[in-house]
Amino acid sequence: MLSFELKGKFGSAMGSLASVMRFLRSCFMEHVKVSSLLRFKSNEASEKKKVVKATDSDRKDDHDGVLSSDGKVTEKVEKGRQNKRERSRACKCINSCCWLIGCMCTTSWLLLVFLAYIIHASMPAVQLPEFPGARMKREGVVANHPVVLVPGIITGGLELWEGKPCAAPLFRKRLWGGWGSGCTNIFRSPLCWTEHLSLDYETGLDPPGIRVRPVPGLIAADYFAPGYFVWAVLIENLAQIGYEDRNMYMAAYDWRLSFQNTEVRDRSLSRLKAQIEIMYATNGDKKVVVLPHSMGAVYFLHFLKWVEAPAPMGGGGGPGWCAKHIKAVVNIGPTYLGVPKAFSTLLSAEGKDISIIRAMASGLLESELFGLQTVEHVMRVSRTWDSIISLLPKGGEAVWGNLDWSPEEGYECGLEKKRHFQADSRENNSKSSEENSSLQVNHPKKYGRVISFGQEASQVHSSKLPTFSKDFMHTSISTNLNASHGKFRTEFDEMSHESFDKIVEKKVYTTTDLVDLLRYVAPKMMRRAEAHYSHGIAENLEDPKYNHHKYWSNPLETKLPDAPDMEIYCLYGVGLPTERSYVYKMSPSSDKRKGIPFRIDNSVDGSDDCLKAGIYFVDGDETVPVLSSGFMCAKGWKGKTRFNPSGSATYIREYRHKPPASLFEGRGLESSGHVDIMGNLAMIEDVLRVAAGATGPEMGGDQIHSDLLKMCDRVNVPL
């Protein structure tokens, strides 16, 4: 099993790299085709003009004119042939490079697999911990409560049911997730692929003539790619104590849509309600344990409000439905208060990984020579996905900080590295203490400045920042909303260079400022998405306006159902650097009003681990900061509050990251990464015990390793 995991890991990595190269090559080829067609038409028109001129000249001087015309035509034909040969050589060069890289990837993968077998054969004594499912089965733990799995953003598979002619062979094949034959074929035509993954920019629903739907069943999100598990390990462990299709269900949904639109288009919420009722009735009236992951946590929070709300906006289950049917909601890596990287995704289609690739090999993503505009295509597609707006930070400056304050003040960067150093070097305790003191944070970080233009602007006191009004963000950027070229738009191409300058002159942006900025640079996207989401803090939850579905996925603007016996768990990883704020700069191409005008300044580094490649880091699971995952369970819903009027019990279980000790551990048996935690043995055991009937106190209550409680004390949200 572990050898398979090792092979799968490297095979997935190599396969993904090969797919990326095919994608980039296809982008180039399509660009060459379009450019060649335009040049051919231009040359043809020019040729016709010259023939007409030659004919007129023939009337004046028949013999000389014909020779002259023939000479010009011959010269043009020869020049066209030469251009064709040059394009052919360029295509062969790109093709050869792709084949060379593919051969290198395949050879490396085969060597690594062979090495894994050799090491495994020569080290038979290597034993890894037993998985929780097998051990708990021997202990007599058996399946008890039915289980519902709710995947998050990106990880669920999508398949084609209707499409354009370019996707005709892909009926009911996956366009996303699983990465089987459907995805391999679609990479040959990347623009066709992006067109089918995009939603309508006006409605946020299906574009005309295209129907892409979620893959049903447990296979919807068991693996994201061959060898790269998401839910597979947890499903296997659940099966070992007796779970099967009868009492385990994957609530697949189209993660691109807004939460309410999953009901409008697919009736996903109604089907989830019906499935929970069926599982409750067919399993001896036992309440259901729900396991949402990542964005699935806020999706299911929306469901908790929807299911009891009256029709037609709600599911009509009435008060008491949740108390009757749900035993516990066990959130894994929840994004309750959003993630700052959602801002960088919508503003420049990048985060840590994309920024690093840009710094190392920018030609892979965008090249004037080859016509690659990969990042721009990513932005055009992702801005049609309303679900990304659900991940914007919630609570504004009261939660995420302002120009001079943030809840993470005093966070010690590199603390986990120091802990590992101490654990591995106990004989040098005195030396470790000296190093600890030298690694203390010397300058408080201004995490509340989520985006700053320039390193200095991210560090100086607010009194030293230039005074600049943000009123310009409340004005329209263009009266021509159809100015964008192509079928997709970024809305940046509707802006002037002066507008970009004003954005940069503002220097620093808090979470509140950034929502206004998105309304300025992408007004159509925000008008569409904000009809489904809100990101504030409710003043009075009794106000009838909060009965609207746009507030149901924000835990600071909605109440938990009246279910005092329902338990809520927040399970997540800590100890990994997680993106919190960014240093930006103007993009070199912005003066041409093409592409994306801003980007992370990856040349900026700090004196400690908090600032690397233009990104400030805090504690978290590498994707979601601790504050977002843990605040509601630690404070917002703790005891009876206005957000939890019935006093449903909440518990926090943090898992400190420990990297793999060897290749045989694959992605790690104690990893706390946002997706890797799905294979964390301690987390799996906690999930299995809750499903088997254990309560929070029986599991030991809260388990906190981070500074979450200190952060919560600094957040001033009325409870």
XYZ file of C-alpha atoms in Angstrom:
719
model
C 0.000 0.000 0.000
C 2.808 2.366 0.893
C 4.772 1.467 -2.238
C 1.640 2.306 -4.228
C 1.395 5.616 -2.395
C 5.043 6.356 -3.226
C 4.591 5.463 -6.872
C 1.376 7.426 -7.009
C 2.990 10.494 -5.511
C 5.824 10.644 -8.044
C 3.640 9.449 -10.878
C 1.125 12.190 -10.113
C 3.863 14.798 -9.979
C 5.461 13.691 -13.241
C 2.092 13.255 -14.945
C 1.001 16.707 -13.823
C 4.228 18.235 -15.186
C 3.780 16.447 -18.486
C 0.146 17.656 -18.650
C 1.271 21.211 -17.955
C 3.807 21.016 -20.776
C 1.138 19.666 -23.156
C -1.138 22.493 -22.041
C 1.526 25.171 -22.666
C 2.429 23.628 -26.013
C -1.249 23.593 -26.996
C -1.574 27.246 -25.980
C 1.373 28.039 -28.234
C 0.022 26.000 -31.127
C -3.413 27.660 -30.943
C -1.746 31.055 -30.787
C 0.385 30.162 -33.836
C -2.701 28.933 -35.699
C -4.622 32.138 -35.033
C -1.626 34.350 -35.822
C -0.880 32.411 -39.022
C -4.502 32.689 -40.143
C -4.514 36.440 -39.577
C -1.192 36.867 -41.401
C -2.438 34.671 -44.266
C -5.588 36.732 -44.674
C -3.579 39.944 -44.500
C -1.078 38.695 -47.100
C -3.930 37.483 -49.320
C -5.624 40.880 -49.210
C -2.321 42.612 -49.903
C -1.659 40.234 -52.796
C -5.037 41.035 -54.353
C -4.296 44.765 -54.141
C -0.952 44.269 -55.833
C -2.521 42.156 -58.589
C -5.065 44.913 -59.211
C -2.266 47.489 -59.369
C -0.320 45.237 -61.710
C -3.389 44.894 -63.967
C -3.767 48.676 -64.143
C -0.116 48.953 -64.979
C -0.529 46.318 -67.703
C -2.924 48.559 -69.552
C -0.235 51.236 -69.730
C 2.763 49.088 -70.391
C 1.719 45.515 -71.142
C 5.057 43.754 -71.504
C 7.046 45.482 -68.777
C 4.095 45.488 -66.363
C 3.597 41.751 -66.610
C 7.248 41.063 -65.866
C 7.179 43.476 -62.971
C 4.005 41.939 -61.565
C 5.350 38.402 -61.921
C 8.511 39.408 -60.117
C 6.624 40.895 -57.166
C 4.292 37.894 -56.903
C 7.208 35.484 -57.021
C 8.988 37.447 -54.293
C 5.889 37.370 -52.057
C 5.364 33.638 -52.566
C 8.971 32.955 -51.671
C 8.701 35.144 -48.575
C 5.544 33.281 -47.501
C 7.292 29.955 -47.912
C 10.192 31.201 -45.840
C 7.824 32.337 -43.052
C 6.118 28.939 -43.160
C 9.466 27.167 -42.820
C 10.376 29.375 -39.843
C 7.048 28.620 -38.121
C 7.532 24.931 -38.831
C 10.989 25.027 -37.253
C 9.586 26.858 -34.196
C 6.807 24.270 -33.792
C 9.306 21.429 -34.133
C 11.489 23.068 -31.492
C 8.610 23.375 -29.014
C 7.466 19.850 -29.851
C 10.970 18.452 -29.307
C 11.293 20.274 -25.980
C 7.967 18.870 -24.773
C 8.934 15.350 -25.848
C 12.338 15.707 -24.164
C 10.789 16.848 -20.885
C 8.183 14.085 -21.117
C 10.901 11.461 -21.631
C 12.871 12.868 -18.693
C 9.746 12.758 -16.481
C 8.937 9.182 -17.511
C 12.517 8.027 -16.988
C 12.689 9.719 -13.589
C 9.395 8.149 -12.527
C 10.559 4.653 -13.564
C 13.853 5.097 -11.725
C 12.085 6.266 -8.585
C 9.673 3.314 -8.676
C 12.580 0.929 -9.160
C 14.447 2.609 -6.280
C 11.381 2.263 -4.044
C 11.210 -1.472 -4.691
C 14.953 -1.888 -4.095
C 14.828 -0.005 -0.788
C 11.703 -1.854 0.314
C 13.318 -5.208 -0.469
C 16.584 -4.355 1.284
C 14.892 -2.947 4.404
C 12.196 -5.492 5.353
C 12.380 -4.392 8.992
C 10.914 -0.961 8.214
C 7.471 -0.892 9.784
C 5.058 2.026 9.692
C 2.228 2.702 12.150
C -0.952 0.741 11.634
C -3.857 2.694 10.220
C -6.562 3.580 12.773
C -9.358 1.662 11.028
C -7.681 -1.743 11.317
C -6.586 -1.162 14.919
C -9.983 0.156 16.053
C -11.724 -2.792 14.387
C -9.675 -5.148 16.561
C -10.651 -3.062 19.572
C -14.314 -3.668 18.796
C -15.173 -0.225 17.362
C -17.898 -0.535 14.733
C -19.916 1.744 12.483
C -22.687 3.535 14.309
C -23.920 6.865 12.941
C -24.377 7.315 9.167
C -21.699 9.535 7.645
C -22.026 12.285 5.014
C -18.869 13.613 3.307
C -18.960 17.182 1.956
C -15.988 18.048 -0.303
C -14.550 21.524 -0.654
C -13.577 23.712 -3.573
C -11.486 22.276 -6.432
C -11.335 18.673 -5.161
C -14.655 17.420 -6.589
C -14.782 15.914 -10.064
C -16.727 17.528 -12.926
C -17.905 15.774 -16.085
C -19.285 16.921 -19.429
C -22.926 16.354 -20.381
C -23.224 18.851 -23.242
C -20.582 20.912 -24.975
C -19.209 22.580 -28.059
C -17.985 20.600 -31.100
C -14.385 20.776 -29.841
C -15.430 18.639 -26.839
C -17.682 16.205 -28.705
C -15.650 13.063 -27.827
C -15.759 13.902 -24.117
C -19.389 13.165 -23.281
C -19.580 12.032 -19.620
C -15.817 12.196 -19.289
C -14.135 14.200 -16.589
C -13.087 17.737 -17.342
C -11.834 18.223 -13.778
C -10.523 15.878 -11.104
C -9.406 12.300 -11.587
C -7.417 13.424 -14.643
C -8.248 10.419 -16.765
C -8.656 10.171 -20.513
C -11.060 13.082 -20.687
C -8.569 15.513 -19.205
C -5.743 14.131 -21.356
C -7.766 14.779 -24.486
C -8.934 18.208 -23.438
C -5.338 19.344 -22.848
C -4.876 19.151 -26.588
C -7.246 22.092 -26.879
C -6.784 24.212 -23.739
C -8.996 27.070 -24.890
C -11.826 24.584 -25.403
C -11.161 23.234 -21.897
C -11.246 26.680 -20.252
C -14.408 27.564 -22.162
C -16.186 24.501 -20.768
C -14.977 25.057 -17.205
C -16.147 28.664 -17.221
C -19.579 29.795 -16.120
C -21.649 32.562 -17.673
C -20.185 35.911 -16.609
C -23.599 37.511 -16.320
C -25.594 34.810 -14.520
C -22.997 32.599 -12.838
C -24.789 29.555 -14.323
C -24.246 27.436 -17.456
C -23.080 29.205 -20.617
C -25.292 28.551 -23.667
C -24.729 25.095 -25.098
C -22.569 23.815 -22.218
C -23.532 21.541 -19.314
C -20.830 20.433 -16.882
C -22.056 18.539 -13.834
C -20.529 17.102 -10.633
C -19.414 13.476 -10.669
C -21.715 11.466 -8.345
C -20.757 8.948 -5.674
C -17.709 8.343 -3.506
C -15.448 8.548 -6.556
C -16.342 12.234 -6.913
C -13.536 13.298 -4.587
C -11.650 10.198 -3.436
C -8.627 11.079 -5.595
C -7.875 14.413 -7.233
C -5.289 12.783 -9.506
C -3.880 9.245 -9.754
C -2.020 8.643 -6.501
C -3.048 11.998 -4.985
C -5.722 11.110 -2.457
C -8.274 13.487 -0.958
C -10.976 11.390 0.753
C -9.711 7.929 -0.248
C -7.694 7.158 2.904
C -10.486 8.307 5.217
C -13.064 6.303 3.237
C -10.877 3.183 3.492
C -10.525 3.562 7.259
C -14.260 4.099 7.657
C -14.855 0.952 5.602
C -12.604 -1.029 7.934
C -14.995 -0.463 10.850
C -18.074 -1.311 8.804
C -19.045 1.644 6.615
C -20.300 1.170 3.049
C -22.678 2.797 0.552
C -25.598 2.029 2.845
C -24.361 4.340 5.604
C -21.797 6.569 3.873
C -22.594 9.212 1.252
C -20.562 11.761 -0.708
C -22.554 14.994 -1.107
C -21.051 15.979 -4.450
C -21.960 19.416 -5.800
C -20.669 21.827 -8.431
C -18.142 23.776 -6.372
C -17.924 26.529 -9.015
C -21.461 27.754 -8.369
C -22.706 29.973 -5.574
C -24.197 27.863 -2.803
C -27.784 28.878 -3.535
C -27.274 28.273 -7.260
C -26.347 24.639 -6.572
C -29.975 24.342 -5.491
C -31.386 26.491 -8.301
C -29.643 24.528 -11.049
C -29.026 21.027 -9.651
C -31.244 20.750 -6.547
C -28.093 19.739 -4.652
C -29.357 21.013 -1.292
C -32.689 19.220 -1.701
C -30.931 15.981 -2.588
C -28.656 16.326 0.444
C -31.689 16.869 2.672
C -33.442 13.833 1.219
C -30.339 11.649 1.534
C -29.851 12.561 5.207
C -33.510 11.736 5.900
C -33.156 8.382 4.110
C -29.961 7.473 5.969
C -31.588 8.456 9.264
C -34.655 6.301 8.550
C -32.778 3.271 7.195
C -30.181 3.129 9.983
C -32.420 2.776 12.991
C -33.212 6.493 13.413
C -29.567 7.219 14.163
C -28.481 10.805 13.669
C -25.998 11.616 10.924
C -22.362 12.703 11.360
C -21.409 15.227 8.672
C -17.764 15.643 7.587
C -17.243 18.851 5.574
C -13.755 19.714 4.303
C -12.408 23.201 3.495
C -15.069 25.288 1.709
C -17.481 22.437 2.374
C -17.718 23.791 5.939
C -19.319 27.072 4.828
C -21.365 25.225 2.216
C -22.861 23.035 4.934
C -23.327 26.067 7.205
C -25.464 27.490 4.395
C -27.349 24.167 4.293
C -28.061 24.267 8.060
C -29.916 27.548 7.586
C -31.477 26.615 4.238
C -32.936 23.284 5.405
C -35.068 24.849 8.152
C -36.014 28.028 6.260
C -39.447 28.137 4.601
C -39.803 27.472 0.880
C -39.240 28.663 -1.763
C -35.929 30.195 -0.605
C -35.331 27.429 1.938
C -35.865 23.685 2.162
C -38.988 23.834 4.338
C -37.727 21.379 6.957
C -38.942 23.628 9.749
C -37.471 24.274 13.226
C -36.043 21.158 14.810
C -34.977 19.423 11.584
C -31.248 19.703 12.439
C -31.820 18.667 16.069
C -33.613 15.548 14.845
C -31.249 14.448 12.077
C -27.696 15.640 12.872
C -25.502 14.251 15.637
C -22.296 16.190 14.854
C -20.663 18.399 12.245
C -16.965 17.496 12.108
C -15.294 20.224 10.057
C -11.877 19.398 8.593
C -9.754 22.428 7.685
C -12.778 24.777 7.743
C -12.647 28.185 6.036
C -15.273 29.793 8.260
C -13.778 33.313 8.211
C -12.283 33.078 4.728
C -8.706 33.115 3.440
C -6.616 36.160 2.466
C -5.282 34.326 -0.587
C -8.751 34.694 -2.147
C -7.883 38.371 -2.650
C -4.632 37.578 -4.475
C -6.445 34.970 -6.574
C -9.034 37.478 -7.785
C -6.614 40.397 -8.127
C -3.712 38.704 -9.909
C -4.571 34.972 -10.158
C -1.615 33.986 -8.016
C -0.475 32.869 -4.603
C 2.766 31.475 -3.260
C 3.174 28.716 -5.862
C 2.358 30.819 -8.925
C 4.575 33.637 -7.654
C 7.522 31.251 -7.302
C 6.999 29.847 -10.821
C 6.855 33.385 -12.173
C 10.150 34.212 -10.469
C 11.920 31.058 -11.657
C 10.515 30.654 -15.161
C 8.045 33.343 -16.125
C 8.016 32.092 -19.728
C 6.081 29.002 -18.625
C 3.125 31.156 -17.648
C 3.280 34.188 -19.905
C 5.515 35.033 -22.813
C 5.336 37.797 -25.385
C 7.404 35.628 -27.754
C 5.243 32.510 -27.635
C 1.951 34.237 -26.861
C 1.387 32.328 -23.617
C -1.076 34.034 -21.279
C -1.742 31.189 -18.862
C -2.265 33.344 -15.774
C -4.687 35.594 -17.621
C -6.699 32.563 -18.748
C -6.778 31.302 -15.156
C -8.109 34.667 -13.999
C -10.740 34.822 -16.726
C -12.052 31.396 -15.784
C -11.852 31.751 -11.991
C -13.673 35.087 -12.025
C -16.731 33.275 -13.366
C -16.755 31.021 -10.264
C -18.906 32.620 -7.580
C -17.666 30.126 -4.991
C -14.334 31.967 -4.729
C -16.182 35.007 -3.376
C -17.380 32.827 -0.481
C -13.729 32.512 0.579
C -13.074 36.242 0.943
C -12.182 37.152 4.569
C -15.260 37.839 6.703
C -15.571 40.326 9.527
C -13.509 43.119 7.992
C -10.972 45.023 10.066
C -12.574 43.948 13.360
C -11.361 40.401 12.688
C -8.407 40.733 10.321
C -6.862 43.950 11.585
C -6.296 47.464 10.290
C -3.252 49.497 9.281
C -1.513 49.143 12.660
C -3.173 46.171 14.365
C -3.871 42.487 13.738
C -4.798 39.474 15.902
C -1.516 37.736 14.987
C 0.664 40.393 16.630
C 3.618 38.753 18.324
C 3.508 35.600 16.217
C 6.956 33.971 16.212
C 7.953 33.036 12.699
C 9.734 29.713 12.335
C 8.541 28.524 15.747
C 7.807 25.005 14.485
C 11.272 24.712 12.999
C 12.746 25.676 16.357
C 10.595 23.044 18.075
C 11.880 20.341 15.754
C 15.430 21.560 16.290
C 14.978 21.327 20.030
C 13.455 17.830 19.802
C 16.362 16.580 17.663
C 19.094 18.314 19.692
C 18.187 17.854 23.336
C 21.809 17.495 24.297
C 22.394 21.112 23.238
C 19.643 22.724 25.330
C 21.645 25.776 26.254
C 22.629 26.400 22.665
C 19.010 25.983 21.557
C 17.882 28.560 24.111
C 20.353 31.079 22.746
C 19.137 30.445 19.209
C 15.514 30.777 20.301
C 16.166 34.175 21.783
C 17.994 35.293 18.656
C 15.104 34.201 16.456
C 12.477 36.286 18.228
C 10.516 38.679 16.051
C 12.180 42.076 16.212
C 9.592 44.128 14.401
C 5.832 43.663 14.658
C 4.275 42.684 11.358
C 1.403 44.699 9.909
C -0.710 41.745 8.873
C -3.795 43.955 8.708
C -2.348 45.451 5.523
C -3.394 42.507 3.403
C -1.966 44.068 0.244
C 0.777 46.702 0.168
C 2.468 48.193 -2.857
C 6.120 48.115 -1.847
C 7.875 46.611 1.159
C 8.218 49.956 2.921
C 4.469 50.559 2.756
C 3.913 47.178 4.447
C 6.102 48.094 7.437
C 6.009 51.798 8.312
C 3.589 53.312 10.819
C 0.313 54.456 9.337
C 1.170 58.083 10.135
C 3.998 57.865 7.594
C 1.814 56.571 4.797
C 0.736 59.051 2.122
C -2.711 60.520 2.618
C -4.807 59.382 -0.292
C -8.561 59.268 -0.672
C -10.126 56.017 -1.807
C -13.160 57.782 -3.238
C -11.943 56.861 -6.710
C -12.940 53.255 -5.952
C -16.586 54.283 -5.727
C -16.670 55.577 -9.307
C -17.283 53.608 -12.480
C -14.169 52.571 -14.369
C -15.817 52.390 -17.761
C -19.086 53.001 -19.527
C -18.238 50.368 -22.134
C -18.794 47.080 -20.358
C -18.440 45.172 -23.621
C -14.929 46.382 -24.334
C -13.255 43.132 -23.351
C -11.901 41.010 -26.124
C -12.855 37.356 -26.461
C -15.521 35.375 -24.675
C -13.977 35.870 -21.226
C -12.918 39.053 -19.549
C -10.756 40.086 -16.654
C -12.309 43.581 -16.627
C -8.777 44.967 -16.333
C -8.822 45.645 -20.075
C -11.686 48.089 -19.493
C -9.490 50.245 -17.245
C -7.086 53.043 -18.098
C -3.454 53.291 -17.079
C -4.408 56.236 -14.851
C -6.721 53.924 -12.904
C -3.838 51.549 -12.263
C -1.710 54.436 -11.026
C -4.383 55.483 -8.534
C -4.567 51.957 -7.141
C -0.808 51.870 -6.614
C -0.738 55.347 -5.075
C -3.171 54.190 -2.388
C -0.249 51.986 -1.165
C -1.991 49.791 1.447
C -5.285 47.905 1.574
C -7.049 46.259 4.506
C -9.749 43.601 4.051
C -12.419 46.309 3.947
C -10.453 48.303 1.357
C -9.909 45.226 -0.785
C -13.602 44.434 -1.077
C -14.069 48.007 -2.339
C -11.100 47.542 -4.676
C -12.632 44.407 -6.199
C -15.873 46.299 -6.736
C -13.793 48.896 -8.606
C -11.670 46.623 -10.800
C -14.308 43.911 -11.364
C -17.725 45.536 -10.887
C -19.720 43.019 -12.937
C -18.196 40.054 -11.118
C -18.850 41.583 -7.709
C -22.427 42.612 -8.533
C -23.141 39.048 -9.619
C -21.410 37.384 -6.665
C -22.520 39.744 -3.911
C -26.105 38.812 -4.660
C -25.156 35.489 -3.015
C -22.597 36.392 -0.315
C -21.933 38.907 2.445
C -18.735 39.420 4.466
C -19.640 41.715 7.349
C -20.668 41.367 10.992
C -24.365 41.447 11.891
C -25.466 44.209 14.219
C -28.852 42.678 14.989
C -29.483 39.086 13.927
C -33.207 39.560 14.526
C -33.326 41.956 11.578
C -35.483 40.292 8.869
C -32.865 41.043 6.231
C -30.718 38.200 7.616
C -33.374 35.749 6.456
C -31.950 36.193 2.945
C -29.722 33.397 1.672
C -26.771 35.733 0.966
C -26.011 35.800 4.725
C -26.340 32.080 5.449
C -22.704 31.108 4.720
C -21.226 33.859 6.923
C -21.017 32.629 10.556
C -20.894 36.257 11.710
C -24.222 37.059 10.042
C -26.311 33.990 10.797
C -27.359 31.852 13.765
C -26.812 28.153 14.266
C -30.024 26.086 14.310
C -31.842 25.346 17.544
C -30.073 22.031 18.209
C -28.559 21.990 21.704
C -27.427 18.346 21.415
C -25.665 18.838 18.076
C -21.866 18.961 18.382
C -19.570 21.045 16.197
C -15.903 20.145 15.773
C -13.149 22.192 14.162
C -10.316 19.850 13.099
C -7.350 21.481 11.342
C -3.580 21.561 11.009
C -1.094 24.025 12.495
C 2.620 24.561 12.219
C 2.865 25.378 8.508
C 3.568 28.849 7.032
C 0.255 30.143 5.703
C -0.315 33.139 3.442
C -1.644 36.162 5.290
C -0.675 39.347 3.417
C 1.212 40.374 0.293
C 3.660 42.905 -1.132
C 2.633 43.857 -4.670
C 4.141 45.782 -7.550
C 3.022 47.039 -10.947
C 3.291 44.422 -13.662
C 5.736 45.234 -16.489
C 2.969 44.799 -19.073
C 0.545 47.215 -17.414
C 1.559 50.135 -19.621
C 0.232 48.150 -22.599
C -3.199 47.635 -21.000
C -3.003 43.916 -21.562
C -2.682 41.000 -19.221
C -2.820 41.549 -15.451
C -1.542 44.932 -14.212
C -0.406 43.850 -10.716
C 1.594 40.970 -9.320
C 3.241 39.805 -6.111
C 6.749 41.239 -5.789
C 8.675 37.989 -5.319
C 11.969 39.863 -4.955
C 11.005 41.031 -1.449
C 12.361 39.018 1.480
C 12.426 39.774 5.197
C 14.994 39.140 7.900
C 12.983 36.157 9.200
C 10.621 33.493 7.900
C 7.580 35.786 8.134
C 8.307 37.499 4.802
C 9.391 35.368 1.869
C 9.090 36.187 -1.840
C 6.670 39.056 -1.202
C 4.333 37.083 1.087
C 3.853 37.448 4.853
C 3.136 34.155 6.607
C 1.360 33.182 9.828
C 0.455 29.885 11.482
C -2.004 27.602 9.742
C -2.304 24.590 7.462
C -0.527 26.221 4.485
C -3.862 27.395 3.035
C -6.150 28.537 5.884
C -4.842 30.664 8.780
C -5.540 29.411 12.304
C -7.802 32.406 12.953
C -10.198 31.415 10.173
C -10.345 27.722 11.062
C -10.639 28.052 14.829
C -12.256 31.349 15.828
C -15.897 30.256 15.689
C -15.325 27.030 17.670
C -13.059 28.811 20.169
C -15.085 31.988 20.707
C -17.870 32.802 18.241
C -19.932 29.688 19.056
C -18.430 28.813 22.450
C -21.277 28.490 24.919
C -24.492 30.407 24.353
C -23.807 33.409 22.129
C -25.927 35.392 19.710
C -24.459 33.228 16.922
C -25.203 30.015 18.869
C -28.357 30.744 20.897
C -29.067 27.098 21.781
C -25.536 26.489 23.067
C -24.461 23.653 20.764
C -21.167 22.266 22.086
C -18.013 23.121 20.118
C -14.613 21.431 20.228
C -11.229 22.217 18.698
C -8.728 19.571 17.666
C -5.469 20.950 16.268
C -2.824 18.700 14.702
C 0.758 19.911 14.769
C 2.580 19.329 11.501
C 5.314 16.735 11.326
C 6.981 16.167 7.936
C 7.392 12.627 6.563
C 10.245 10.735 8.193
C 10.931 8.737 5.022
C 9.786 8.204 1.462
C 7.586 5.346 2.641
C 5.300 7.803 4.451
C 4.277 9.421 1.180
C 2.740 12.800 1.949
C 3.097 12.169 5.671
C 1.211 10.231 8.318
C 1.263 13.256 10.639
C 1.020 16.020 8.064
C -1.189 18.993 8.827
C -1.395 20.360 5.281
C -4.807 21.503 4.128
C -5.359 18.397 1.963
C -2.640 16.150 3.383
C -4.401 16.203 6.761
C -6.933 13.822 5.216
C -4.266 11.142 5.702
C -3.268 12.252 9.217
C -3.596 9.219 11.498
C -4.629 11.203 14.599
C -7.297 13.115 12.654
C -8.640 9.907 11.104
C -8.907 8.301 14.541
C -10.835 11.291 15.913
C -13.273 11.151 12.989
C -13.821 7.417 13.405
C -14.497 7.777 17.133
C -17.119 10.482 16.566
C -18.774 8.367 13.856
C -18.775 5.416 16.258
C -20.648 7.464 18.864
C -17.996 9.170 21.031
C -18.678 12.678 22.363
C -16.307 15.604 22.707
C -15.553 15.066 26.416
C -14.948 11.358 25.792
C -12.314 12.302 23.228
C -10.529 14.639 25.625
C -12.147 17.955 24.744
C -10.109 20.700 23.094
C -6.595 20.075 21.809
C -4.880 23.380 20.996
C -1.217 23.850 20.031
C -1.330 27.306 18.445
C -1.833 30.812 19.849
C -5.488 30.709 18.783
C -6.898 31.746 22.168
C -4.640 34.814 22.328
C -5.758 35.802 18.837
C -9.414 35.359 19.779
C -8.977 37.619 22.799
C -7.741 40.389 20.496
C -10.745 40.127 18.158
C -13.524 42.450 19.260
C -16.706 40.893 17.901
C -19.863 41.367 20.035
C -21.114 37.978 21.190
